[in-house]
Short mmCIF file of C-alpha atoms in Angstrom, two decimals:
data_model
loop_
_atom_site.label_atom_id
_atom_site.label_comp_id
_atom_site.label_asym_id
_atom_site.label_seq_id
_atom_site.Cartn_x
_atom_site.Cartn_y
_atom_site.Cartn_z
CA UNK P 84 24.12 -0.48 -32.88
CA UNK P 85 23.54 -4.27 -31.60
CA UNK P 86 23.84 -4.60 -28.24
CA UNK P 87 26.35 -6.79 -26.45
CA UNK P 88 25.71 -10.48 -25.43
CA UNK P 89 27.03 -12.35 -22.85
CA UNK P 90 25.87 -15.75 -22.11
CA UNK P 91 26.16 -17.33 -18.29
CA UNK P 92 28.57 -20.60 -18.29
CA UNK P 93 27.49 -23.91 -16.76
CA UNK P 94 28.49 -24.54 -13.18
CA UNK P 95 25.59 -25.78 -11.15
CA UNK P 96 25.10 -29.37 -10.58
CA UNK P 97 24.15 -30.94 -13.63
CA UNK P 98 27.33 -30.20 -15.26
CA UNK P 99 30.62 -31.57 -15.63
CA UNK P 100 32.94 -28.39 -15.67
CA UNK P 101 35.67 -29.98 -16.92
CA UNK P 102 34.45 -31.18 -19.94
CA UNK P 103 30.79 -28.64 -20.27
CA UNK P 104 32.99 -25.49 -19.58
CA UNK P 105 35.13 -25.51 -22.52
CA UNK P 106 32.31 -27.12 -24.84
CA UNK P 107 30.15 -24.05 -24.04
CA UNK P 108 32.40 -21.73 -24.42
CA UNK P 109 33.90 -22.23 -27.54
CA UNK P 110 30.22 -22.48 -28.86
CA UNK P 111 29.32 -19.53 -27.52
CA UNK P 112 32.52 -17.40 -28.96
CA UNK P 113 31.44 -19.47 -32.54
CA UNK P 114 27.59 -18.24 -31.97
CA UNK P 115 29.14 -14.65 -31.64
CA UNK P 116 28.52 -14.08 -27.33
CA UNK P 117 30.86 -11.08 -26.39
CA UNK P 118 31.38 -12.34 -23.31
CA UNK P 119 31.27 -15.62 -20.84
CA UNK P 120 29.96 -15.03 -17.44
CA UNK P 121 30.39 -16.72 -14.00
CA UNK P 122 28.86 -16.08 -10.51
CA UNK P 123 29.55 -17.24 -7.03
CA UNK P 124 27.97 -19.25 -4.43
CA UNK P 125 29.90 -21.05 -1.69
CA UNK P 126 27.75 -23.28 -0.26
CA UNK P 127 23.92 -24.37 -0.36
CA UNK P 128 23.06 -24.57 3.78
CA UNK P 129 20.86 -27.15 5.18
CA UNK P 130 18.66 -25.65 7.20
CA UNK P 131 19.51 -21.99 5.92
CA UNK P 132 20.13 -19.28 8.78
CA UNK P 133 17.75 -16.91 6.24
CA UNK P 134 16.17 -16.83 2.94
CA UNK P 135 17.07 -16.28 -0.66
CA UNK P 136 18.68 -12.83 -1.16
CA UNK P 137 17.36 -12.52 2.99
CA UNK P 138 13.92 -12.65 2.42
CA UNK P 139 12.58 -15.07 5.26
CA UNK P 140 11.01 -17.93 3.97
CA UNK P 141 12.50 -17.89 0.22
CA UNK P 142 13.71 -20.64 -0.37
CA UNK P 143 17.28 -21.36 -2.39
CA UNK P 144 16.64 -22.46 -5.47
CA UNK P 145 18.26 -25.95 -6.14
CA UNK P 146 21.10 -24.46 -9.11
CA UNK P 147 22.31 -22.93 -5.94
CA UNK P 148 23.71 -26.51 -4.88
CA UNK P 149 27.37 -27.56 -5.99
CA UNK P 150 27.98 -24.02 -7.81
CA UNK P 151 31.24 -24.54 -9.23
CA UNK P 152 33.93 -21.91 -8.10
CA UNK P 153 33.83 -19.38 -10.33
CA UNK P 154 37.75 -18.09 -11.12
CA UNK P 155 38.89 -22.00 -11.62
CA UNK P 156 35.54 -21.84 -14.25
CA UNK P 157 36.58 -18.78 -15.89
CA UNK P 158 40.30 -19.98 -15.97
CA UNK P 159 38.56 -23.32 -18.15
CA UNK P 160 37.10 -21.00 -20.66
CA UNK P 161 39.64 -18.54 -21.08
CA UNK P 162 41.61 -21.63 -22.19
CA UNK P 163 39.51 -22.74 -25.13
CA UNK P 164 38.52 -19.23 -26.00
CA UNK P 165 40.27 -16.49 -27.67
CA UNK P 166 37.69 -13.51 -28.02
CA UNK P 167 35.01 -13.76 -25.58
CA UNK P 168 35.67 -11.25 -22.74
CA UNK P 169 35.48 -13.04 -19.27
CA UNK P 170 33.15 -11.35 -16.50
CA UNK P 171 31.92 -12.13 -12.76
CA UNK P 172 28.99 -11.02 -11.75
CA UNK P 173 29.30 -11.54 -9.03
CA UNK P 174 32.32 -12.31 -7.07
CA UNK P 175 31.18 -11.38 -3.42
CA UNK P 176 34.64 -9.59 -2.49
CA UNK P 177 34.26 -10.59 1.69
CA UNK P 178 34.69 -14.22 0.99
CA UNK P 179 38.12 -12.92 -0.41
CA UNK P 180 41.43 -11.96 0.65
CA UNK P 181 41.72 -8.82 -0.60
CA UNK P 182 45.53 -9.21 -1.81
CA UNK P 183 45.39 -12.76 -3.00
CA UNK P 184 42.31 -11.88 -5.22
CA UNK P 185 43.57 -8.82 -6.87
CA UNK P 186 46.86 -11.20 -8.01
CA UNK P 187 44.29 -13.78 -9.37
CA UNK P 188 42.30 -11.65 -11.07
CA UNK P 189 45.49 -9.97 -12.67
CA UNK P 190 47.37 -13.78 -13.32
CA UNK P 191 43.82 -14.73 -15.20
CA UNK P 192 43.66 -11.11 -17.53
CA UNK P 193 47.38 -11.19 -18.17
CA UNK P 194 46.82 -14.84 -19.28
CA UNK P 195 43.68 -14.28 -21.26
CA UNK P 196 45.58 -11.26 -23.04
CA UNK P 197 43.54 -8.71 -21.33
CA UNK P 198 39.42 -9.72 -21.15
CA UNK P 199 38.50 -10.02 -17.63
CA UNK P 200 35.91 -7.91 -16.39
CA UNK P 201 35.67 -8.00 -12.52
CA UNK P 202 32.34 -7.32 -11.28
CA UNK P 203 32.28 -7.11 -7.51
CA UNK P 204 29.39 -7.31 -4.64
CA UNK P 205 29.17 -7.64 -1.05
CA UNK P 206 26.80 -11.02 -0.90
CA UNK P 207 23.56 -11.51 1.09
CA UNK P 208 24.19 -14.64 2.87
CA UNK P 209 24.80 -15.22 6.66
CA UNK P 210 25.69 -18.72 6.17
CA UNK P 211 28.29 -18.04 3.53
CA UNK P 212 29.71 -14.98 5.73
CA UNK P 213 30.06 -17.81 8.74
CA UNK P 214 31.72 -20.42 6.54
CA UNK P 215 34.26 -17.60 5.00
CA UNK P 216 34.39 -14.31 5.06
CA UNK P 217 37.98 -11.85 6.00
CA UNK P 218 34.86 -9.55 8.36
CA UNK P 219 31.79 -9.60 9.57
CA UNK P 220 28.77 -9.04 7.99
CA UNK P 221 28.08 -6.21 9.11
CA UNK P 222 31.92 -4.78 7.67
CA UNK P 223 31.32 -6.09 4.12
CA UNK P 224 30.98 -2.22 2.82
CA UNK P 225 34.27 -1.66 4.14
CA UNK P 226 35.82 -4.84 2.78
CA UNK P 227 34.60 -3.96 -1.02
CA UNK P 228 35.84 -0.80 -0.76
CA UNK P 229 39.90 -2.14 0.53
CA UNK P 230 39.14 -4.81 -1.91
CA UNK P 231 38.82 -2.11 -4.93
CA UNK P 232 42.18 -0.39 -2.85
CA UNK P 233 44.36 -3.30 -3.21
CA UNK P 234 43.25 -4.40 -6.48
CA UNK P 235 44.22 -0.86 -7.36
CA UNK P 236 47.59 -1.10 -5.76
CA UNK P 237 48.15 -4.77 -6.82
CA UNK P 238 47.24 -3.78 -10.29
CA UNK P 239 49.14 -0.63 -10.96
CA UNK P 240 53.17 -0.22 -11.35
CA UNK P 241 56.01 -1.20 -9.14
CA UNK P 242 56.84 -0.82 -6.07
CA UNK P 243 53.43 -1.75 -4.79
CA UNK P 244 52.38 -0.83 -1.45
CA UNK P 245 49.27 -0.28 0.70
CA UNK P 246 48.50 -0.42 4.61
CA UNK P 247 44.65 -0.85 5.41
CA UNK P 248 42.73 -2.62 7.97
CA UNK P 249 42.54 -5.93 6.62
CA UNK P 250 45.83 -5.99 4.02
CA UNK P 251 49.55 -4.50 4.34
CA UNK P 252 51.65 -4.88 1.61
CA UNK P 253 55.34 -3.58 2.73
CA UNK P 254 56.86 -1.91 -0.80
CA UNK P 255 57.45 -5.17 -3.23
CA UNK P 256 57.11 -6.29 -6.85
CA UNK P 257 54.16 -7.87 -7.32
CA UNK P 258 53.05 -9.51 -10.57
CA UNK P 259 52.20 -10.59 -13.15
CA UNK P 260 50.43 -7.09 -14.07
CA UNK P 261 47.30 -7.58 -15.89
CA UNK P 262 47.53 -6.70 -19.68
CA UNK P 263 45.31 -3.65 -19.34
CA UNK P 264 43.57 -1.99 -16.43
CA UNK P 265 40.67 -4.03 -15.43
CA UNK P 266 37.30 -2.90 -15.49
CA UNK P 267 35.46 -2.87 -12.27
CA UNK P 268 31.78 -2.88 -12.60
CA UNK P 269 29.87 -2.76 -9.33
CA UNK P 270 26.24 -2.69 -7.87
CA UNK P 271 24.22 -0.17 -7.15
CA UNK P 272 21.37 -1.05 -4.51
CA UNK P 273 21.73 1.74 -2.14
CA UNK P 274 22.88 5.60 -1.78
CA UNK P 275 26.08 4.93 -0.65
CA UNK P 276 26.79 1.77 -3.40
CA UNK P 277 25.75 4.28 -5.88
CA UNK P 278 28.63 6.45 -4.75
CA UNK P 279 30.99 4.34 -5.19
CA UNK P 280 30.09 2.83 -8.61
CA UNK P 281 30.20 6.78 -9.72
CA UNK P 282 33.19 6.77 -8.31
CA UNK P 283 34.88 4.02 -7.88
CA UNK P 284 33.98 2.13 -11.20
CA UNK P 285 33.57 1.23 -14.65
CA UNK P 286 30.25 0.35 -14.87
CA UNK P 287 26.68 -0.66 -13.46
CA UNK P 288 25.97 -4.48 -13.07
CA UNK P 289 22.15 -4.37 -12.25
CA UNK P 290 19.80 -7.57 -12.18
CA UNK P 291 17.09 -7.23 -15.11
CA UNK P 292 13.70 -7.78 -13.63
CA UNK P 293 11.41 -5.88 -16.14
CA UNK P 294 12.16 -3.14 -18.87
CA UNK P 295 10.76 -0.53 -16.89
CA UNK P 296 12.45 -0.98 -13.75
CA UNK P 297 15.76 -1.51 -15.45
CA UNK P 298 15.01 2.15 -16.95
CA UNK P 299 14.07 3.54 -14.05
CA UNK P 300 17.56 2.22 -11.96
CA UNK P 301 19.84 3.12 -15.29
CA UNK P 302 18.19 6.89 -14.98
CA UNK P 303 18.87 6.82 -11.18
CA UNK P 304 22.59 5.76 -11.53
CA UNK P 305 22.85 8.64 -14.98
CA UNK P 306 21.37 11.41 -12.94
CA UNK P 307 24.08 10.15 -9.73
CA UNK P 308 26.77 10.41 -12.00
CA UNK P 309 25.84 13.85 -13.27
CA UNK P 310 25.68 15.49 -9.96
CA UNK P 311 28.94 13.58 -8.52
CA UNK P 312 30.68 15.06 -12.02
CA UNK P 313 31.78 11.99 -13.43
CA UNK P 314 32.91 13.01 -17.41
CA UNK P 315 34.00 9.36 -18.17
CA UNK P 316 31.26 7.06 -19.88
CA UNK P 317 29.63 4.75 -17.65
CA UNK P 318 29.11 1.20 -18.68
CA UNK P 319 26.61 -0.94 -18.13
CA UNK P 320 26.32 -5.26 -18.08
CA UNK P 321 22.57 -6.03 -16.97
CA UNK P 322 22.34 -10.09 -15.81
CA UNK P 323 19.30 -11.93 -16.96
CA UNK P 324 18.73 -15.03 -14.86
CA UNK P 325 16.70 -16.79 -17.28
CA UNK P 326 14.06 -19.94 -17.11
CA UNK P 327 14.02 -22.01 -20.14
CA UNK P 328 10.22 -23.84 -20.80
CA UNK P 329 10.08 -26.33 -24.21
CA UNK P 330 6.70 -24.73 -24.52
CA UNK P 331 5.20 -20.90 -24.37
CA UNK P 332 3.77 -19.86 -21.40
CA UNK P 333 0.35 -18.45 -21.00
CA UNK P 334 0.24 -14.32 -20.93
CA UNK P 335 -0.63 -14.18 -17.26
CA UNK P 336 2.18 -16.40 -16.55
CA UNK P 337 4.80 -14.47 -17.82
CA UNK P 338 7.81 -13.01 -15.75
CA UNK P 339 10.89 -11.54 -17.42
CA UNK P 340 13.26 -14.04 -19.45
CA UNK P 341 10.75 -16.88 -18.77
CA UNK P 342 9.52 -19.08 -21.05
CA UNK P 343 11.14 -20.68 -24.81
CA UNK P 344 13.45 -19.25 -26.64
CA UNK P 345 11.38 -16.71 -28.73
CA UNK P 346 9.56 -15.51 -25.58
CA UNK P 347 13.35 -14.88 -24.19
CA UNK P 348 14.27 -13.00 -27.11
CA UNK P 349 11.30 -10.79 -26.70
CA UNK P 350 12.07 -10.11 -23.44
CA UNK P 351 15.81 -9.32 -24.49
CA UNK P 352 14.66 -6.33 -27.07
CA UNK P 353 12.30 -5.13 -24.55
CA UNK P 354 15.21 -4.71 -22.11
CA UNK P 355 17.30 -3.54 -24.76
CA UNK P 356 14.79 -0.92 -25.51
CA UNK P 357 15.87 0.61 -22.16
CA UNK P 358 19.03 2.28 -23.68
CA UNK P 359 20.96 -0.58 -21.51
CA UNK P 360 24.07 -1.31 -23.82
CA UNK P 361 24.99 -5.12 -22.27
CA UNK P 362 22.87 -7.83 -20.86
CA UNK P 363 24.31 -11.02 -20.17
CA UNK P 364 22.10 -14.30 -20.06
CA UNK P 365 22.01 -16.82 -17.57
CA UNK P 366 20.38 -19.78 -19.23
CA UNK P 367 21.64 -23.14 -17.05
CA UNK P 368 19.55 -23.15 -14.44
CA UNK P 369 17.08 -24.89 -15.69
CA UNK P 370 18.48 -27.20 -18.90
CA UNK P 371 19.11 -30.75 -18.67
CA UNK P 372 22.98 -30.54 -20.06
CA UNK P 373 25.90 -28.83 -21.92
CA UNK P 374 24.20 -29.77 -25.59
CA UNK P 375 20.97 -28.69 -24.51
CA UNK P 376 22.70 -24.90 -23.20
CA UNK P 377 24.34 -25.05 -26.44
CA UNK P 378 21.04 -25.37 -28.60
CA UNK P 379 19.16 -22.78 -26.60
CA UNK P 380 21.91 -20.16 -26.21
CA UNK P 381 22.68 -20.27 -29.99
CA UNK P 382 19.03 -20.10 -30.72
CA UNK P 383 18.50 -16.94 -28.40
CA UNK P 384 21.22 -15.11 -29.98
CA UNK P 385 20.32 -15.97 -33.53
CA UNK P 386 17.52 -14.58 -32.75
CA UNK P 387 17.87 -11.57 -30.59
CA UNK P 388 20.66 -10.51 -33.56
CA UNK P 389 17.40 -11.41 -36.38
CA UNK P 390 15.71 -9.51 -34.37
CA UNK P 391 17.90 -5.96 -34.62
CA UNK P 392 19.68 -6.15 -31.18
#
């Protein structure tokens, strides 16, 4: 069975989301993507307190300037779509009230007729946590997990109420109601964030950075599950930041989704090979405009679907 295919939408820089957003996303839903895909960054800081992802001395990569925000994107293309299902990955739930994103997420599913997927995280950067956050830093475990409590609440019937550290909602109607209960998927880079995507969630969103240690993780989180008796399935959307080059790259050069668009493809059965049922595709980064994201996306998924996945 082919996998699914979801394609990153254009909000760095380089793109004018009022006009790219709904130009890529109807081409995607007529190329045949299952899904559209947004991600969140708040700011791009000048000297940065830390690295990329915290590592010291990474530098942020430039799409990471002028990200557009990612619900207002997602609102564009649920506008001019009608299929495509509508995923974050990520939305990092501190920079969030807990209450007023739960009614957002529900306004944009009940409006889309029920095809938002709402995949959460807890963020890396300092700088963003300074500018934003509801907690500190050090709190943002706690945070996800009354975020996934509200949304709950805020998503389930009449009278809704809840009394936490951060949100208290005193017994009230609160609505719209999202057209069907939203699927959570959540990340799994410790013990305890393991726990509660067993628990707590839908399904897996993992970064895919090689076939083999996308197996290994999708084991890890299968064998979690097992022991923490979880009967439902578990789904799965792996993200695929990828580099787009005009021209192949040299063997030795090659890191995953790297390279043209037959070198992506390859990398996209090799991942599929993993028994990973979803991987979305984050092609912007590094193309010139809206037609040019067009081209390459349709390209990729003509052939990755040629090509038996």
């Amino acid at each position: 069975m082919p996998i699914a295919l979801g394609l990153g939408l254009p909000q760095a820089n380089q793109y004018d989301i009022g006009r790219d957003v709904p130009l890529v996303a109807r081409a995607a839903e007529a190329a045949g993507y299952d899904s559209l895909w947004v991600y969140e960054r708040i700011l791009f800081p000048q000297p940065a307190t830390q690295g990329l992802y915290g590592v010291p001395g990474l530098p942020w990569p430039d799409n990471y300037r002028g990200v557009a925000d990612p619900l207002i994107t997602l609102t564009l293309a649920a506008a001019a779509t009608e299929r495509v299902q509508l995923g974050t990955s990520v939305l990092v739930a501190p920079l969030h009230v807990p209450f007023q994103l739960a009614r957002s997420l529900a306004s944009l599913d009940a409006a889309s007729g029920g095809r938002v997927i709402a995949g959460l995280g807890t963020g890396w950067s300092l700088d963003e946590y300074a500018a934003a956050s509801v907690a500190p830093f050090e709190q943002r475990g706690a945070v996800l997990d009354e975020l996934l409590d509200v949304c709950a609440a805020v998503w389930g019937p009449d009278p809704v109420s809840y009394k936490g550290r951060l949100t208290t909602i005193a017994p009230s109607e609160v609505g719209p109601k999202p057209a069907r209960p939203i699927p959570v998927y959540l990340p799994a880079s410790s013990p305890r964030a393991t726990r509660r995507l067993v628990d707590r969630a839908e399904g897996w969103m993992p970064v895919a950075m090689g076939p083999a240690q996308l197996s290994q993780q999708w084991q890890r989180v299968q064998e979690a599950a097992a022991e923490r008796g979880r009967e439902r399935p578990l789904g799965v959307w792996a993200r695929a930041n990828a580099r787009y080059t005009a021209e192949p790259l040299p063997g030795a050069d090659r890191k995953p989704f790297h390279g043209d668009a037959s070198q992506i493809v390859e990398d996209l059965v090799a991942h599929a090979a993993t028994g990973v049922p979803a991987i979305l595709l984050d092609l912007q980064a590094t193309l010139r405009d809206a037609s040019e994201l067009v081209d390459v996306a349709t390209e990729v998924y003509e052939g990755a679907r040629a090509a038996g996945i």
